[in-house]
JSON list of C-alpha atoms in Angstrom, two decimals:
[
{"chain": "A", "resi": 38, "resn": "MET", "atom": "CA", "xyz": [35.34, 17.58, -8.50]},
{"chain": "A", "resi": 39, "resn": "THR", "atom": "CA", "xyz": [39.02, 16.98, -8.63]},
{"chain": "A", "resi": 40, "resn": "THR", "atom": "CA", "xyz": [39.95, 13.30, -8.25]},
{"chain": "A", "resi": 41, "resn": "ASN", "atom": "CA", "xyz": [43.14, 11.48, -7.27]},
{"chain": "A", "resi": 42, "resn": "SER", "atom": "CA", "xyz": [43.44, 9.49, -10.41]},
{"chain": "A", "resi": 43, "resn": "PHE", "atom": "CA", "xyz": [43.79, 12.14, -12.65]},
{"chain": "A", "resi": 44, "resn": "ASP", "atom": "CA", "xyz": [46.75, 11.94, -14.91]},
{"chain": "A", "resi": 45, "resn": "GLU", "atom": "CA", "xyz": [47.34, 14.87, -17.56]},
{"chain": "A", "resi": 46, "resn": "ALA", "atom": "CA", "xyz": [49.86, 12.59, -19.44]},
{"chain": "A", "resi": 47, "resn": "HIS", "atom": "CA", "xyz": [46.80, 10.21, -19.93]},
{"chain": "A", "resi": 48, "resn": "PHE", "atom": "CA", "xyz": [44.70, 13.06, -21.83]},
{"chain": "A", "resi": 49, "resn": "SER", "atom": "CA", "xyz": [46.69, 12.20, -25.33]},
{"chain": "A", "resi": 50, "resn": "VAL", "atom": "CA", "xyz": [45.79, 8.42, -24.81]},
{"chain": "A", "resi": 51, "resn": "ILE", "atom": "CA", "xyz": [42.17, 9.01, -24.60]},
{"chain": "A", "resi": 52, "resn": "SER", "atom": "CA", "xyz": [42.25, 11.36, -27.92]},
{"chain": "A", "resi": 53, "resn": "GLU", "atom": "CA", "xyz": [44.32, 9.01, -29.58]},
{"chain": "A", "resi": 54, "resn": "ASN", "atom": "CA", "xyz": [41.94, 6.01, -28.94]},
{"chain": "A", "resi": 55, "resn": "ILE", "atom": "CA", "xyz": [38.99, 8.17, -29.71]},
{"chain": "A", "resi": 56, "resn": "LYS", "atom": "CA", "xyz": [40.71, 8.99, -33.05]},
{"chain": "A", "resi": 57, "resn": "ARG", "atom": "CA", "xyz": [41.28, 5.34, -33.57]},
{"chain": "A", "resi": 58, "resn": "ILE", "atom": "CA", "xyz": [37.87, 4.36, -32.57]},
{"chain": "A", "resi": 59, "resn": "LYS", "atom": "CA", "xyz": [35.92, 6.67, -34.45]},
{"chain": "A", "resi": 60, "resn": "ASN", "atom": "CA", "xyz": [38.04, 5.35, -37.88]},
{"chain": "A", "resi": 61, "resn": "GLU", "atom": "CA", "xyz": [37.17, 2.03, -37.38]},
{"chain": "A", "resi": 62, "resn": "ILE", "atom": "CA", "xyz": [33.50, 2.89, -36.63]},
{"chain": "A", "resi": 63, "resn": "ALA", "atom": "CA", "xyz": [33.63, 4.66, -39.69]},
{"chain": "A", "resi": 64, "resn": "GLU", "atom": "CA", "xyz": [34.99, 2.08, -41.67]},
{"chain": "A", "resi": 65, "resn": "ALA", "atom": "CA", "xyz": [32.55, -0.60, -40.59]},
{"chain": "A", "resi": 66, "resn": "THR", "atom": "CA", "xyz": [29.77, 1.68, -40.91]},
{"chain": "A", "resi": 67, "resn": "ILE", "atom": "CA", "xyz": [30.93, 1.84, -44.58]},
{"chain": "A", "resi": 68, "resn": "LYS", "atom": "CA", "xyz": [31.45, -1.71, -44.82]},
{"chain": "A", "resi": 69, "resn": "SER", "atom": "CA", "xyz": [27.75, -2.82, -44.01]},
{"chain": "A", "resi": 70, "resn": "SER", "atom": "CA", "xyz": [26.75, -0.37, -46.72]},
{"chain": "A", "resi": 71, "resn": "ARG", "atom": "CA", "xyz": [25.43, 2.76, -44.56]},
{"chain": "A", "resi": 72, "resn": "SER", "atom": "CA", "xyz": [26.13, 6.02, -44.22]},
{"chain": "A", "resi": 73, "resn": "ILE", "atom": "CA", "xyz": [29.50, 7.14, -42.39]},
{"chain": "A", "resi": 74, "resn": "ASP", "atom": "CA", "xyz": [26.81, 9.27, -40.14]},
{"chain": "A", "resi": 75, "resn": "ASP", "atom": "CA", "xyz": [24.81, 6.12, -39.41]},
{"chain": "A", "resi": 76, "resn": "VAL", "atom": "CA", "xyz": [26.20, 5.28, -36.11]},
{"chain": "A", "resi": 77, "resn": "ARG", "atom": "CA", "xyz": [26.74, 6.76, -32.97]},
{"chain": "A", "resi": 78, "resn": "LEU", "atom": "CA", "xyz": [29.74, 6.36, -30.48]},
{"chain": "A", "resi": 79, "resn": "MET", "atom": "CA", "xyz": [28.91, 6.66, -26.78]},
{"chain": "A", "resi": 80, "resn": "ALA", "atom": "CA", "xyz": [31.51, 7.09, -24.47]},
{"chain": "A", "resi": 81, "resn": "VAL", "atom": "CA", "xyz": [31.03, 4.98, -20.86]},
{"chain": "A", "resi": 82, "resn": "THR", "atom": "CA", "xyz": [32.32, 6.95, -18.14]},
{"chain": "A", "resi": 83, "resn": "LYS", "atom": "CA", "xyz": [31.66, 4.32, -15.46]},
{"chain": "A", "resi": 84, "resn": "THR", "atom": "CA", "xyz": [33.98, 4.80, -12.60]},
{"chain": "A", "resi": 85, "resn": "VAL", "atom": "CA", "xyz": [35.92, 7.79, -14.91]},
{"chain": "A", "resi": 86, "resn": "CYS", "atom": "CA", "xyz": [36.99, 10.70, -13.18]},
{"chain": "A", "resi": 87, "resn": "VAL", "atom": "CA", "xyz": [35.56, 13.96, -14.63]},
{"chain": "A", "resi": 88, "resn": "GLU", "atom": "CA", "xyz": [38.75, 15.37, -15.90]},
{"chain": "A", "resi": 89, "resn": "TYR", "atom": "CA", "xyz": [39.22, 12.67, -18.42]},
{"chain": "A", "resi": 90, "resn": "ILE", "atom": "CA", "xyz": [35.46, 12.82, -19.43]},
{"chain": "A", "resi": 91, "resn": "ASN", "atom": "CA", "xyz": [35.44, 16.67, -20.17]},
{"chain": "A", "resi": 92, "resn": "HIS", "atom": "CA", "xyz": [38.48, 16.30, -22.10]},
{"chain": "A", "resi": 93, "resn": "ALA", "atom": "CA", "xyz": [36.53, 13.71, -24.44]},
{"chain": "A", "resi": 94, "resn": "ILE", "atom": "CA", "xyz": [33.66, 16.05, -24.27]},
{"chain": "A", "resi": 95, "resn": "GLU", "atom": "CA", "xyz": [35.93, 19.45, -24.63]},
{"chain": "A", "resi": 96, "resn": "ASN", "atom": "CA", "xyz": [38.94, 18.24, -26.86]},
{"chain": "A", "resi": 97, "resn": "CYS", "atom": "CA", "xyz": [37.84, 14.84, -29.04]},
{"chain": "A", "resi": 98, "resn": "GLY", "atom": "CA", "xyz": [34.13, 15.27, -30.09]},
{"chain": "A", "resi": 99, "resn": "ILE", "atom": "CA", "xyz": [32.33, 13.32, -27.77]},
{"chain": "A", "resi": 100, "resn": "ASP", "atom": "CA", "xyz": [28.80, 14.43, -27.55]},
{"chain": "A", "resi": 101, "resn": "LEU", "atom": "CA", "xyz": [27.02, 11.10, -26.04]},
{"chain": "A", "resi": 102, "resn": "ILE", "atom": "CA", "xyz": [28.07, 9.62, -22.82]},
{"chain": "A", "resi": 103, "resn": "GLY", "atom": "CA", "xyz": [26.68, 6.77, -20.81]},
{"chain": "A", "resi": 104, "resn": "GLU", "atom": "CA", "xyz": [26.58, 6.09, -16.76]},
{"chain": "A", "resi": 105, "resn": "ASN", "atom": "CA", "xyz": [26.01, 2.90, -15.08]},
{"chain": "A", "resi": 106, "resn": "LYS", "atom": "CA", "xyz": [24.77, 4.01, -12.01]},
{"chain": "A", "resi": 107, "resn": "VAL", "atom": "CA", "xyz": [22.18, 6.71, -11.12]},
{"chain": "A", "resi": 108, "resn": "GLN", "atom": "CA", "xyz": [24.51, 7.88, -7.77]},
{"chain": "A", "resi": 109, "resn": "GLU", "atom": "CA", "xyz": [27.56, 8.15, -9.87]},
{"chain": "A", "resi": 110, "resn": "PHE", "atom": "CA", "xyz": [25.77, 10.05, -12.46]},
{"chain": "A", "resi": 111, "resn": "LEU", "atom": "CA", "xyz": [24.12, 12.49, -10.01]},
{"chain": "A", "resi": 112, "resn": "SER", "atom": "CA", "xyz": [27.35, 13.03, -8.13]},
{"chain": "A", "resi": 113, "resn": "LYS", "atom": "CA", "xyz": [29.61, 14.01, -11.41]},
{"chain": "A", "resi": 114, "resn": "LYS", "atom": "CA", "xyz": [26.97, 15.89, -13.69]},
{"chain": "A", "resi": 115, "resn": "ASP", "atom": "CA", "xyz": [27.64, 19.22, -11.98]},
{"chain": "A", "resi": 116, "resn": "PHE", "atom": "CA", "xyz": [31.23, 18.81, -12.53]},
{"chain": "A", "resi": 117, "resn": "LEU", "atom": "CA", "xyz": [31.20, 17.99, -16.68]},
{"chain": "A", "resi": 118, "resn": "ASN", "atom": "CA", "xyz": [30.97, 20.45, -19.84]},
{"chain": "A", "resi": 119, "resn": "LEU", "atom": "CA", "xyz": [27.46, 18.83, -20.97]},
{"chain": "A", "resi": 120, "resn": "THR", "atom": "CA", "xyz": [26.10, 21.71, -23.24]},
{"chain": "A", "resi": 121, "resn": "ASN", "atom": "CA", "xyz": [25.21, 19.81, -26.52]},
{"chain": "A", "resi": 122, "resn": "VAL", "atom": "CA", "xyz": [26.05, 15.96, -24.78]},
{"chain": "A", "resi": 123, "resn": "GLU", "atom": "CA", "xyz": [23.23, 13.69, -24.73]},
{"chain": "A", "resi": 124, "resn": "LYS", "atom": "CA", "xyz": [23.42, 11.99, -21.63]},
{"chain": "A", "resi": 125, "resn": "HIS", "atom": "CA", "xyz": [22.00, 7.99, -21.49]},
{"chain": "A", "resi": 126, "resn": "LEU", "atom": "CA", "xyz": [21.80, 5.70, -17.83]},
{"chain": "A", "resi": 127, "resn": "ILE", "atom": "CA", "xyz": [23.11, 2.14, -19.38]},
{"chain": "A", "resi": 128, "resn": "GLY", "atom": "CA", "xyz": [23.11, 0.10, -16.18]},
{"chain": "A", "resi": 129, "resn": "HIS", "atom": "CA", "xyz": [20.64, -1.63, -14.39]},
{"chain": "A", "resi": 130, "resn": "LEU", "atom": "CA", "xyz": [17.84, 0.73, -12.42]},
{"chain": "A", "resi": 131, "resn": "GLN", "atom": "CA", "xyz": [16.10, -0.19, -9.84]},
{"chain": "A", "resi": 132, "resn": "THR", "atom": "CA", "xyz": [12.53, 1.07, -9.02]},
{"chain": "A", "resi": 133, "resn": "ASN", "atom": "CA", "xyz": [13.54, 2.88, -6.32]},
{"chain": "A", "resi": 134, "resn": "LYS", "atom": "CA", "xyz": [16.21, 5.08, -8.30]},
{"chain": "A", "resi": 135, "resn": "VAL", "atom": "CA", "xyz": [13.50, 6.04, -10.96]},
{"chain": "A", "resi": 136, "resn": "LYS", "atom": "CA", "xyz": [12.51, 9.24, -9.18]},
{"chain": "A", "resi": 137, "resn": "LYS", "atom": "CA", "xyz": [16.17, 10.29, -9.17]},
{"chain": "A", "resi": 138, "resn": "ILE", "atom": "CA", "xyz": [17.09, 9.56, -12.57]},
{"chain": "A", "resi": 139, "resn": "VAL", "atom": "CA", "xyz": [14.16, 10.66, -14.74]},
{"chain": "A", "resi": 140, "resn": "GLY", "atom": "CA", "xyz": [14.25, 14.07, -16.09]},
{"chain": "A", "resi": 141, "resn": "GLU", "atom": "CA", "xyz": [18.10, 14.18, -15.63]},
{"chain": "A", "resi": 142, "resn": "VAL", "atom": "CA", "xyz": [19.01, 11.92, -18.53]},
{"chain": "A", "resi": 143, "resn": "ASP", "atom": "CA", "xyz": [18.05, 12.49, -22.12]},
{"chain": "A", "resi": 144, "resn": "MET", "atom": "CA", "xyz": [17.33, 8.34, -22.22]},
{"chain": "A", "resi": 145, "resn": "ILE", "atom": "CA", "xyz": [17.22, 5.74, -20.16]},
{"chain": "A", "resi": 146, "resn": "GLN", "atom": "CA", "xyz": [18.53, 2.04, -22.03]},
{"chain": "A", "resi": 147, "resn": "SER", "atom": "CA", "xyz": [18.29, -0.26, -19.76]},
{"chain": "A", "resi": 148, "resn": "VAL", "atom": "CA", "xyz": [14.41, -1.06, -19.16]},
{"chain": "A", "resi": 149, "resn": "ASP", "atom": "CA", "xyz": [14.17, -4.33, -18.25]},
{"chain": "A", "resi": 150, "resn": "SER", "atom": "CA", "xyz": [10.82, -5.33, -16.98]},
{"chain": "A", "resi": 151, "resn": "PHE", "atom": "CA", "xyz": [7.18, -3.77, -17.65]},
{"chain": "A", "resi": 152, "resn": "ARG", "atom": "CA", "xyz": [7.57, -2.78, -13.82]},
{"chain": "A", "resi": 153, "resn": "VAL", "atom": "CA", "xyz": [10.40, -0.44, -14.69]},
{"chain": "A", "resi": 154, "resn": "ALA", "atom": "CA", "xyz": [8.96, 0.71, -17.29]},
{"chain": "A", "resi": 155, "resn": "GLN", "atom": "CA", "xyz": [5.52, 1.32, -15.69]},
{"chain": "A", "resi": 156, "resn": "SER", "atom": "CA", "xyz": [7.91, 3.43, -12.78]},
{"chain": "A", "resi": 157, "resn": "ILE", "atom": "CA", "xyz": [9.30, 5.41, -15.54]},
{"chain": "A", "resi": 158, "resn": "SER", "atom": "CA", "xyz": [5.99, 6.46, -17.08]},
{"chain": "A", "resi": 159, "resn": "ASN", "atom": "CA", "xyz": [4.77, 7.40, -13.58]},
{"chain": "A", "resi": 160, "resn": "GLU", "atom": "CA", "xyz": [7.25, 9.59, -12.80]},
{"chain": "A", "resi": 161, "resn": "ALA", "atom": "CA", "xyz": [7.37, 11.35, -16.09]},
{"chain": "A", "resi": 162, "resn": "TYR", "atom": "CA", "xyz": [3.81, 12.02, -15.71]},
{"chain": "A", "resi": 163, "resn": "LYS", "atom": "CA", "xyz": [4.48, 13.63, -12.76]},
{"chain": "A", "resi": 164, "resn": "ALA", "atom": "CA", "xyz": [7.23, 15.50, -13.95]},
{"chain": "A", "resi": 165, "resn": "ASP", "atom": "CA", "xyz": [4.90, 16.06, -17.23]},
{"chain": "A", "resi": 166, "resn": "ILE", "atom": "CA", "xyz": [7.56, 15.30, -19.62]},
{"chain": "A", "resi": 167, "resn": "THR", "atom": "CA", "xyz": [7.74, 12.52, -22.34]},
{"chain": "A", "resi": 168, "resn": "ALA", "atom": "CA", "xyz": [11.07, 9.79, -20.87]},
{"chain": "A", "resi": 169, "resn": "ASN", "atom": "CA", "xyz": [13.52, 8.30, -24.09]},
{"chain": "A", "resi": 170, "resn": "VAL", "atom": "CA", "xyz": [13.64, 4.91, -23.19]},
{"chain": "A", "resi": 171, "resn": "LEU", "atom": "CA", "xyz": [15.12, 1.62, -24.62]},
{"chain": "A", "resi": 172, "resn": "LEU", "atom": "CA", "xyz": [13.96, -2.31, -24.16]},
{"chain": "A", "resi": 173, "resn": "GLU", "atom": "CA", "xyz": [16.79, -3.97, -22.76]},
{"chain": "A", "resi": 174, "resn": "ILE", "atom": "CA", "xyz": [16.94, -7.87, -24.29]},
{"chain": "A", "resi": 175, "resn": "ASN", "atom": "CA", "xyz": [18.63, -10.71, -22.19]},
{"chain": "A", "resi": 176, "resn": "ILE", "atom": "CA", "xyz": [19.48, -12.26, -25.85]},
{"chain": "A", "resi": 177, "resn": "GLY", "atom": "CA", "xyz": [21.54, -15.18, -24.33]},
{"chain": "A", "resi": 178, "resn": "ASP", "atom": "CA", "xyz": [19.13, -15.67, -21.38]},
{"chain": "A", "resi": 179, "resn": "GLU", "atom": "CA", "xyz": [21.59, -16.05, -19.26]},
{"chain": "A", "resi": 180, "resn": "ASP", "atom": "CA", "xyz": [20.60, -15.61, -15.11]},
{"chain": "A", "resi": 181, "resn": "SER", "atom": "CA", "xyz": [23.71, -13.50, -14.24]},
{"chain": "A", "resi": 182, "resn": "LYS", "atom": "CA", "xyz": [21.95, -10.46, -16.71]},
{"chain": "A", "resi": 183, "resn": "THR", "atom": "CA", "xyz": [19.08, -8.42, -16.42]},
{"chain": "A", "resi": 184, "resn": "GLY", "atom": "CA", "xyz": [16.98, -8.02, -19.63]},
{"chain": "A", "resi": 185, "resn": "PHE", "atom": "CA", "xyz": [13.98, -9.58, -21.03]},
{"chain": "A", "resi": 186, "resn": "ASP", "atom": "CA", "xyz": [13.70, -13.29, -22.09]},
{"chain": "A", "resi": 187, "resn": "LYS", "atom": "CA", "xyz": [12.14, -13.25, -25.52]},
{"chain": "A", "resi": 188, "resn": "VAL", "atom": "CA", "xyz": [8.42, -14.95, -23.88]},
{"chain": "A", "resi": 189, "resn": "GLU", "atom": "CA", "xyz": [8.37, -12.08, -21.27]},
{"chain": "A", "resi": 190, "resn": "PHE", "atom": "CA", "xyz": [9.12, -9.37, -24.01]},
{"chain": "A", "resi": 191, "resn": "GLN", "atom": "CA", "xyz": [6.30, -10.76, -26.14]},
{"chain": "A", "resi": 192, "resn": "GLU", "atom": "CA", "xyz": [3.66, -10.37, -23.46]},
{"chain": "A", "resi": 193, "resn": "SER", "atom": "CA", "xyz": [4.50, -7.12, -22.28]},
{"chain": "A", "resi": 194, "resn": "LEU", "atom": "CA", "xyz": [5.01, -4.99, -25.90]},
{"chain": "A", "resi": 195, "resn": "ASN", "atom": "CA", "xyz": [1.43, -4.50, -25.81]},
{"chain": "A", "resi": 196, "resn": "GLN", "atom": "CA", "xyz": [1.48, -3.44, -21.89]},
{"chain": "A", "resi": 197, "resn": "ILE", "atom": "CA", "xyz": [4.20, -0.78, -22.21]},
{"chain": "A", "resi": 198, "resn": "SER", "atom": "CA", "xyz": [3.03, 0.53, -25.58]},
{"chain": "A", "resi": 199, "resn": "LEU", "atom": "CA", "xyz": [0.23, 2.16, -23.76]},
{"chain": "A", "resi": 200, "resn": "LEU", "atom": "CA", "xyz": [2.08, 3.73, -21.09]},
{"chain": "A", "resi": 201, "resn": "PRO", "atom": "CA", "xyz": [1.63, 7.13, -20.82]},
{"chain": "A", "resi": 202, "resn": "ASN", "atom": "CA", "xyz": [4.85, 9.61, -20.88]},
{"chain": "A", "resi": 203, "resn": "ILE", "atom": "CA", "xyz": [7.43, 7.22, -22.38]},
{"chain": "A", "resi": 204, "resn": "LYS", "atom": "CA", "xyz": [8.59, 6.86, -25.59]},
{"chain": "A", "resi": 205, "resn": "VAL", "atom": "CA", "xyz": [10.15, 3.47, -26.91]},
{"chain": "A", "resi": 206, "resn": "LYS", "atom": "CA", "xyz": [13.19, 4.50, -29.14]},
{"chain": "A", "resi": 207, "resn": "GLY", "atom": "CA", "xyz": [14.41, 1.09, -29.71]},
{"chain": "A", "resi": 208, "resn": "LEU", "atom": "CA", "xyz": [16.73, -2.07, -28.05]},
{"chain": "A", "resi": 209, "resn": "MET", "atom": "CA", "xyz": [19.44, -2.57, -26.25]},
{"chain": "A", "resi": 210, "resn": "THR", "atom": "CA", "xyz": [21.57, -5.14, -25.09]},
{"chain": "A", "resi": 211, "resn": "ILE", "atom": "CA", "xyz": [24.34, -7.34, -24.12]},
{"chain": "A", "resi": 212, "resn": "PRO", "atom": "CA", "xyz": [25.48, -10.60, -25.79]},
{"chain": "A", "resi": 213, "resn": "PRO", "atom": "CA", "xyz": [27.07, -13.41, -23.80]},
{"chain": "A", "resi": 214, "resn": "ILE", "atom": "CA", "xyz": [30.78, -14.17, -23.73]},
{"chain": "A", "resi": 215, "resn": "CYS", "atom": "CA", "xyz": [31.24, -16.39, -26.68]},
{"chain": "A", "resi": 216, "resn": "ASP", "atom": "CA", "xyz": [33.80, -18.82, -27.90]},
{"chain": "A", "resi": 217, "resn": "ASN", "atom": "CA", "xyz": [34.07, -17.62, -31.63]},
{"chain": "A", "resi": 218, "resn": "SER", "atom": "CA", "xyz": [33.15, -14.70, -33.92]},
{"chain": "A", "resi": 219, "resn": "LEU", "atom": "CA", "xyz": [30.21, -17.00, -35.29]},
{"chain": "A", "resi": 220, "resn": "GLU", "atom": "CA", "xyz": [28.24, -17.26, -32.20]},
{"chain": "A", "resi": 221, "resn": "LEU", "atom": "CA", "xyz": [28.65, -13.78, -31.24]},
{"chain": "A", "resi": 222, "resn": "GLU", "atom": "CA", "xyz": [27.22, -12.54, -34.90]},
{"chain": "A", "resi": 223, "resn": "ASN", "atom": "CA", "xyz": [24.24, -14.87, -34.20]},
{"chain": "A", "resi": 224, "resn": "TYR", "atom": "CA", "xyz": [23.20, -12.85, -30.98]},
{"chain": "A", "resi": 225, "resn": "PHE", "atom": "CA", "xyz": [23.72, -9.44, -33.36]},
{"chain": "A", "resi": 226, "resn": "ASP", "atom": "CA", "xyz": [21.43, -10.98, -36.42]},
{"chain": "A", "resi": 227, "resn": "ARG", "atom": "CA", "xyz": [18.99, -11.66, -33.73]},
{"chain": "A", "resi": 228, "resn": "MET", "atom": "CA", "xyz": [18.67, -8.67, -31.96]},
{"chain": "A", "resi": 229, "resn": "CYS", "atom": "CA", "xyz": [18.53, -6.94, -35.47]},
{"chain": "A", "resi": 230, "resn": "CYS", "atom": "CA", "xyz": [15.85, -8.95, -36.30]},
{"chain": "A", "resi": 231, "resn": "TYR", "atom": "CA", "xyz": [13.48, -8.33, -33.51]},
{"chain": "A", "resi": 232, "resn": "TYR", "atom": "CA", "xyz": [14.45, -4.50, -33.53]},
{"chain": "A", "resi": 233, "resn": "ASN", "atom": "CA", "xyz": [13.44, -4.58, -37.69]},
{"chain": "A", "resi": 234, "resn": "GLU", "atom": "CA", "xyz": [10.09, -6.80, -36.27]},
{"chain": "A", "resi": 235, "resn": "ILE", "atom": "CA", "xyz": [9.11, -4.68, -33.29]},
{"chain": "A", "resi": 236, "resn": "LYS", "atom": "CA", "xyz": [9.66, -1.43, -35.81]},
{"chain": "A", "resi": 237, "resn": "GLU", "atom": "CA", "xyz": [7.65, -2.76, -38.64]},
{"chain": "A", "resi": 238, "resn": "ALA", "atom": "CA", "xyz": [4.89, -3.33, -35.91]},
{"chain": "A", "resi": 239, "resn": "ASN", "atom": "CA", "xyz": [4.25, 0.29, -35.35]},
{"chain": "A", "resi": 240, "resn": "TYR", "atom": "CA", "xyz": [3.13, -0.27, -31.90]},
{"chain": "A", "resi": 241, "resn": "PRO", "atom": "CA", "xyz": [1.92, 3.11, -30.16]},
{"chain": "A", "resi": 242, "resn": "ASN", "atom": "CA", "xyz": [4.20, 5.27, -28.52]},
{"chain": "A", "resi": 243, "resn": "PHE", "atom": "CA", "xyz": [7.60, 3.27, -30.16]},
{"chain": "A", "resi": 244, "resn": "ASP", "atom": "CA", "xyz": [9.62, 5.57, -32.49]},
{"chain": "A", "resi": 245, "resn": "PHE", "atom": "CA", "xyz": [12.23, 3.02, -33.50]},
{"chain": "A", "resi": 246, "resn": "GLU", "atom": "CA", "xyz": [15.58, 4.75, -34.19]},
{"chain": "A", "resi": 247, "resn": "ILE", "atom": "CA", "xyz": [18.07, 3.12, -32.20]},
{"chain": "A", "resi": 248, "resn": "LEU", "atom": "CA", "xyz": [19.56, -0.40, -31.95]},
{"chain": "A", "resi": 249, "resn": "SER", "atom": "CA", "xyz": [22.20, -0.18, -29.13]},
{"chain": "A", "resi": 250, "resn": "MET", "atom": "CA", "xyz": [24.41, -2.87, -28.87]},
{"chain": "A", "resi": 251, "resn": "GLY", "atom": "CA", "xyz": [28.53, -3.37, -29.11]},
{"chain": "A", "resi": 252, "resn": "MET", "atom": "CA", "xyz": [30.90, -2.58, -26.55]},
{"chain": "A", "resi": 253, "resn": "SER", "atom": "CA", "xyz": [34.73, -1.93, -26.45]},
{"chain": "A", "resi": 254, "resn": "GLY", "atom": "CA", "xyz": [35.48, -5.55, -27.30]},
{"chain": "A", "resi": 255, "resn": "ASP", "atom": "CA", "xyz": [32.88, -6.07, -30.37]},
{"chain": "A", "resi": 256, "resn": "TYR", "atom": "CA", "xyz": [31.90, -2.55, -31.75]},
{"chain": "A", "resi": 257, "resn": "LYS", "atom": "CA", "xyz": [33.24, -3.54, -34.94]},
{"chain": "A", "resi": 258, "resn": "GLU", "atom": "CA", "xyz": [31.20, -6.64, -35.26]},
{"chain": "A", "resi": 259, "resn": "ALA", "atom": "CA", "xyz": [28.23, -4.96, -33.80]},
{"chain": "A", "resi": 260, "resn": "ILE", "atom": "CA", "xyz": [27.91, -2.52, -36.60]},
{"chain": "A", "resi": 261, "resn": "LEU", "atom": "CA", "xyz": [28.36, -5.29, -39.07]},
{"chain": "A", "resi": 262, "resn": "HIS", "atom": "CA", "xyz": [25.57, -6.38, -37.97]},
{"chain": "A", "resi": 263, "resn": "GLY", "atom": "CA", "xyz": [23.33, -3.77, -37.47]},
{"chain": "A", "resi": 264, "resn": "SER", "atom": "CA", "xyz": [24.21, -1.91, -34.37]},
{"chain": "A", "resi": 265, "resn": "ASN", "atom": "CA", "xyz": [23.73, 2.35, -34.99]},
{"chain": "A", "resi": 266, "resn": "LEU", "atom": "CA", "xyz": [24.86, 3.16, -31.34]},
{"chain": "A", "resi": 267, "resn": "VAL", "atom": "CA", "xyz": [28.27, 1.65, -29.74]},
{"chain": "A", "resi": 268, "resn": "ARG", "atom": "CA", "xyz": [28.87, 1.89, -26.22]},
{"chain": "A", "resi": 269, "resn": "VAL", "atom": "CA", "xyz": [32.54, 2.00, -25.39]},
{"chain": "A", "resi": 270, "resn": "GLY", "atom": "CA", "xyz": [34.48, 2.81, -22.15]},
{"chain": "A", "resi": 271, "resn": "SER", "atom": "CA", "xyz": [37.75, 1.17, -21.49]},
{"chain": "A", "resi": 272, "resn": "ALA", "atom": "CA", "xyz": [38.67, 1.46, -25.17]},
{"chain": "A", "resi": 273, "resn": "ILE", "atom": "CA", "xyz": [38.58, 4.90, -24.72]},
{"chain": "A", "resi": 274, "resn": "PHE", "atom": "CA", "xyz": [39.83, 5.92, -21.21]},
{"chain": "A", "resi": 275, "resn": "GLY", "atom": "CA", "xyz": [41.30, 2.59, -20.10]},
{"chain": "A", "resi": 276, "resn": "ALA", "atom": "CA", "xyz": [40.69, -0.22, -17.65]},
{"chain": "A", "resi": 277, "resn": "ARG", "atom": "CA", "xyz": [38.55, 0.87, -15.12]},
{"chain": "A", "resi": 278, "resn": "ILE", "atom": "CA", "xyz": [39.60, 1.30, -11.74]},
{"chain": "A", "resi": 279, "resn": "TYR", "atom": "CA", "xyz": [37.55, 0.49, -8.75]},
{"chain": "A", "resi": 280, "resn": "ASN", "atom": "CA", "xyz": [37.64, 1.95, -5.41]}
]
């Protein structure tokens, strides 16, 4: 798969972006009193051509990618060098697409309802595998975003913990656009508190390791407030190009 948007001159830009971002992640991780290896960088590949993704993997040390749409990932995967690369689905997952993606990615980060979790569990059971998932929290209670609200989340925890063939590895969120850094930090702190509370509760089938928060515009702040996986797309590859 070769795309019309492919430009060899952009390889060096991607390389420099990844180098800078990795340095900034290391600085924020140390500043938050953690080991330099405690935070993972995900390259978000939404609308990114396979040539750029392969460059990031083969030449820049990217070993974790995230795709937003099931069909886009499936259309790209055979053209990507995915040896030793983790693949996550990070976008909204409709129940009618669950069958297509279970077993194709290493983790589904965007489990935003009990219904979706149950559907993943059913498909994983049929395939005789365990599906790793994160629970997505709508931390700002925004109508425009998917994710559990606080009440729904608390009510669903016990139900999800009893589902077979899934392993809940942590939480994910996308905070609202904030007017100031203090407001943003408050959302990140609340997520970190949720994460620690649930981790300490020892629910069955929960093996909390990942707090996924922080994107291109706020990954440094997210790390300072507990994130250990940041999802960075445009800061690596440039502005998205939509067909």
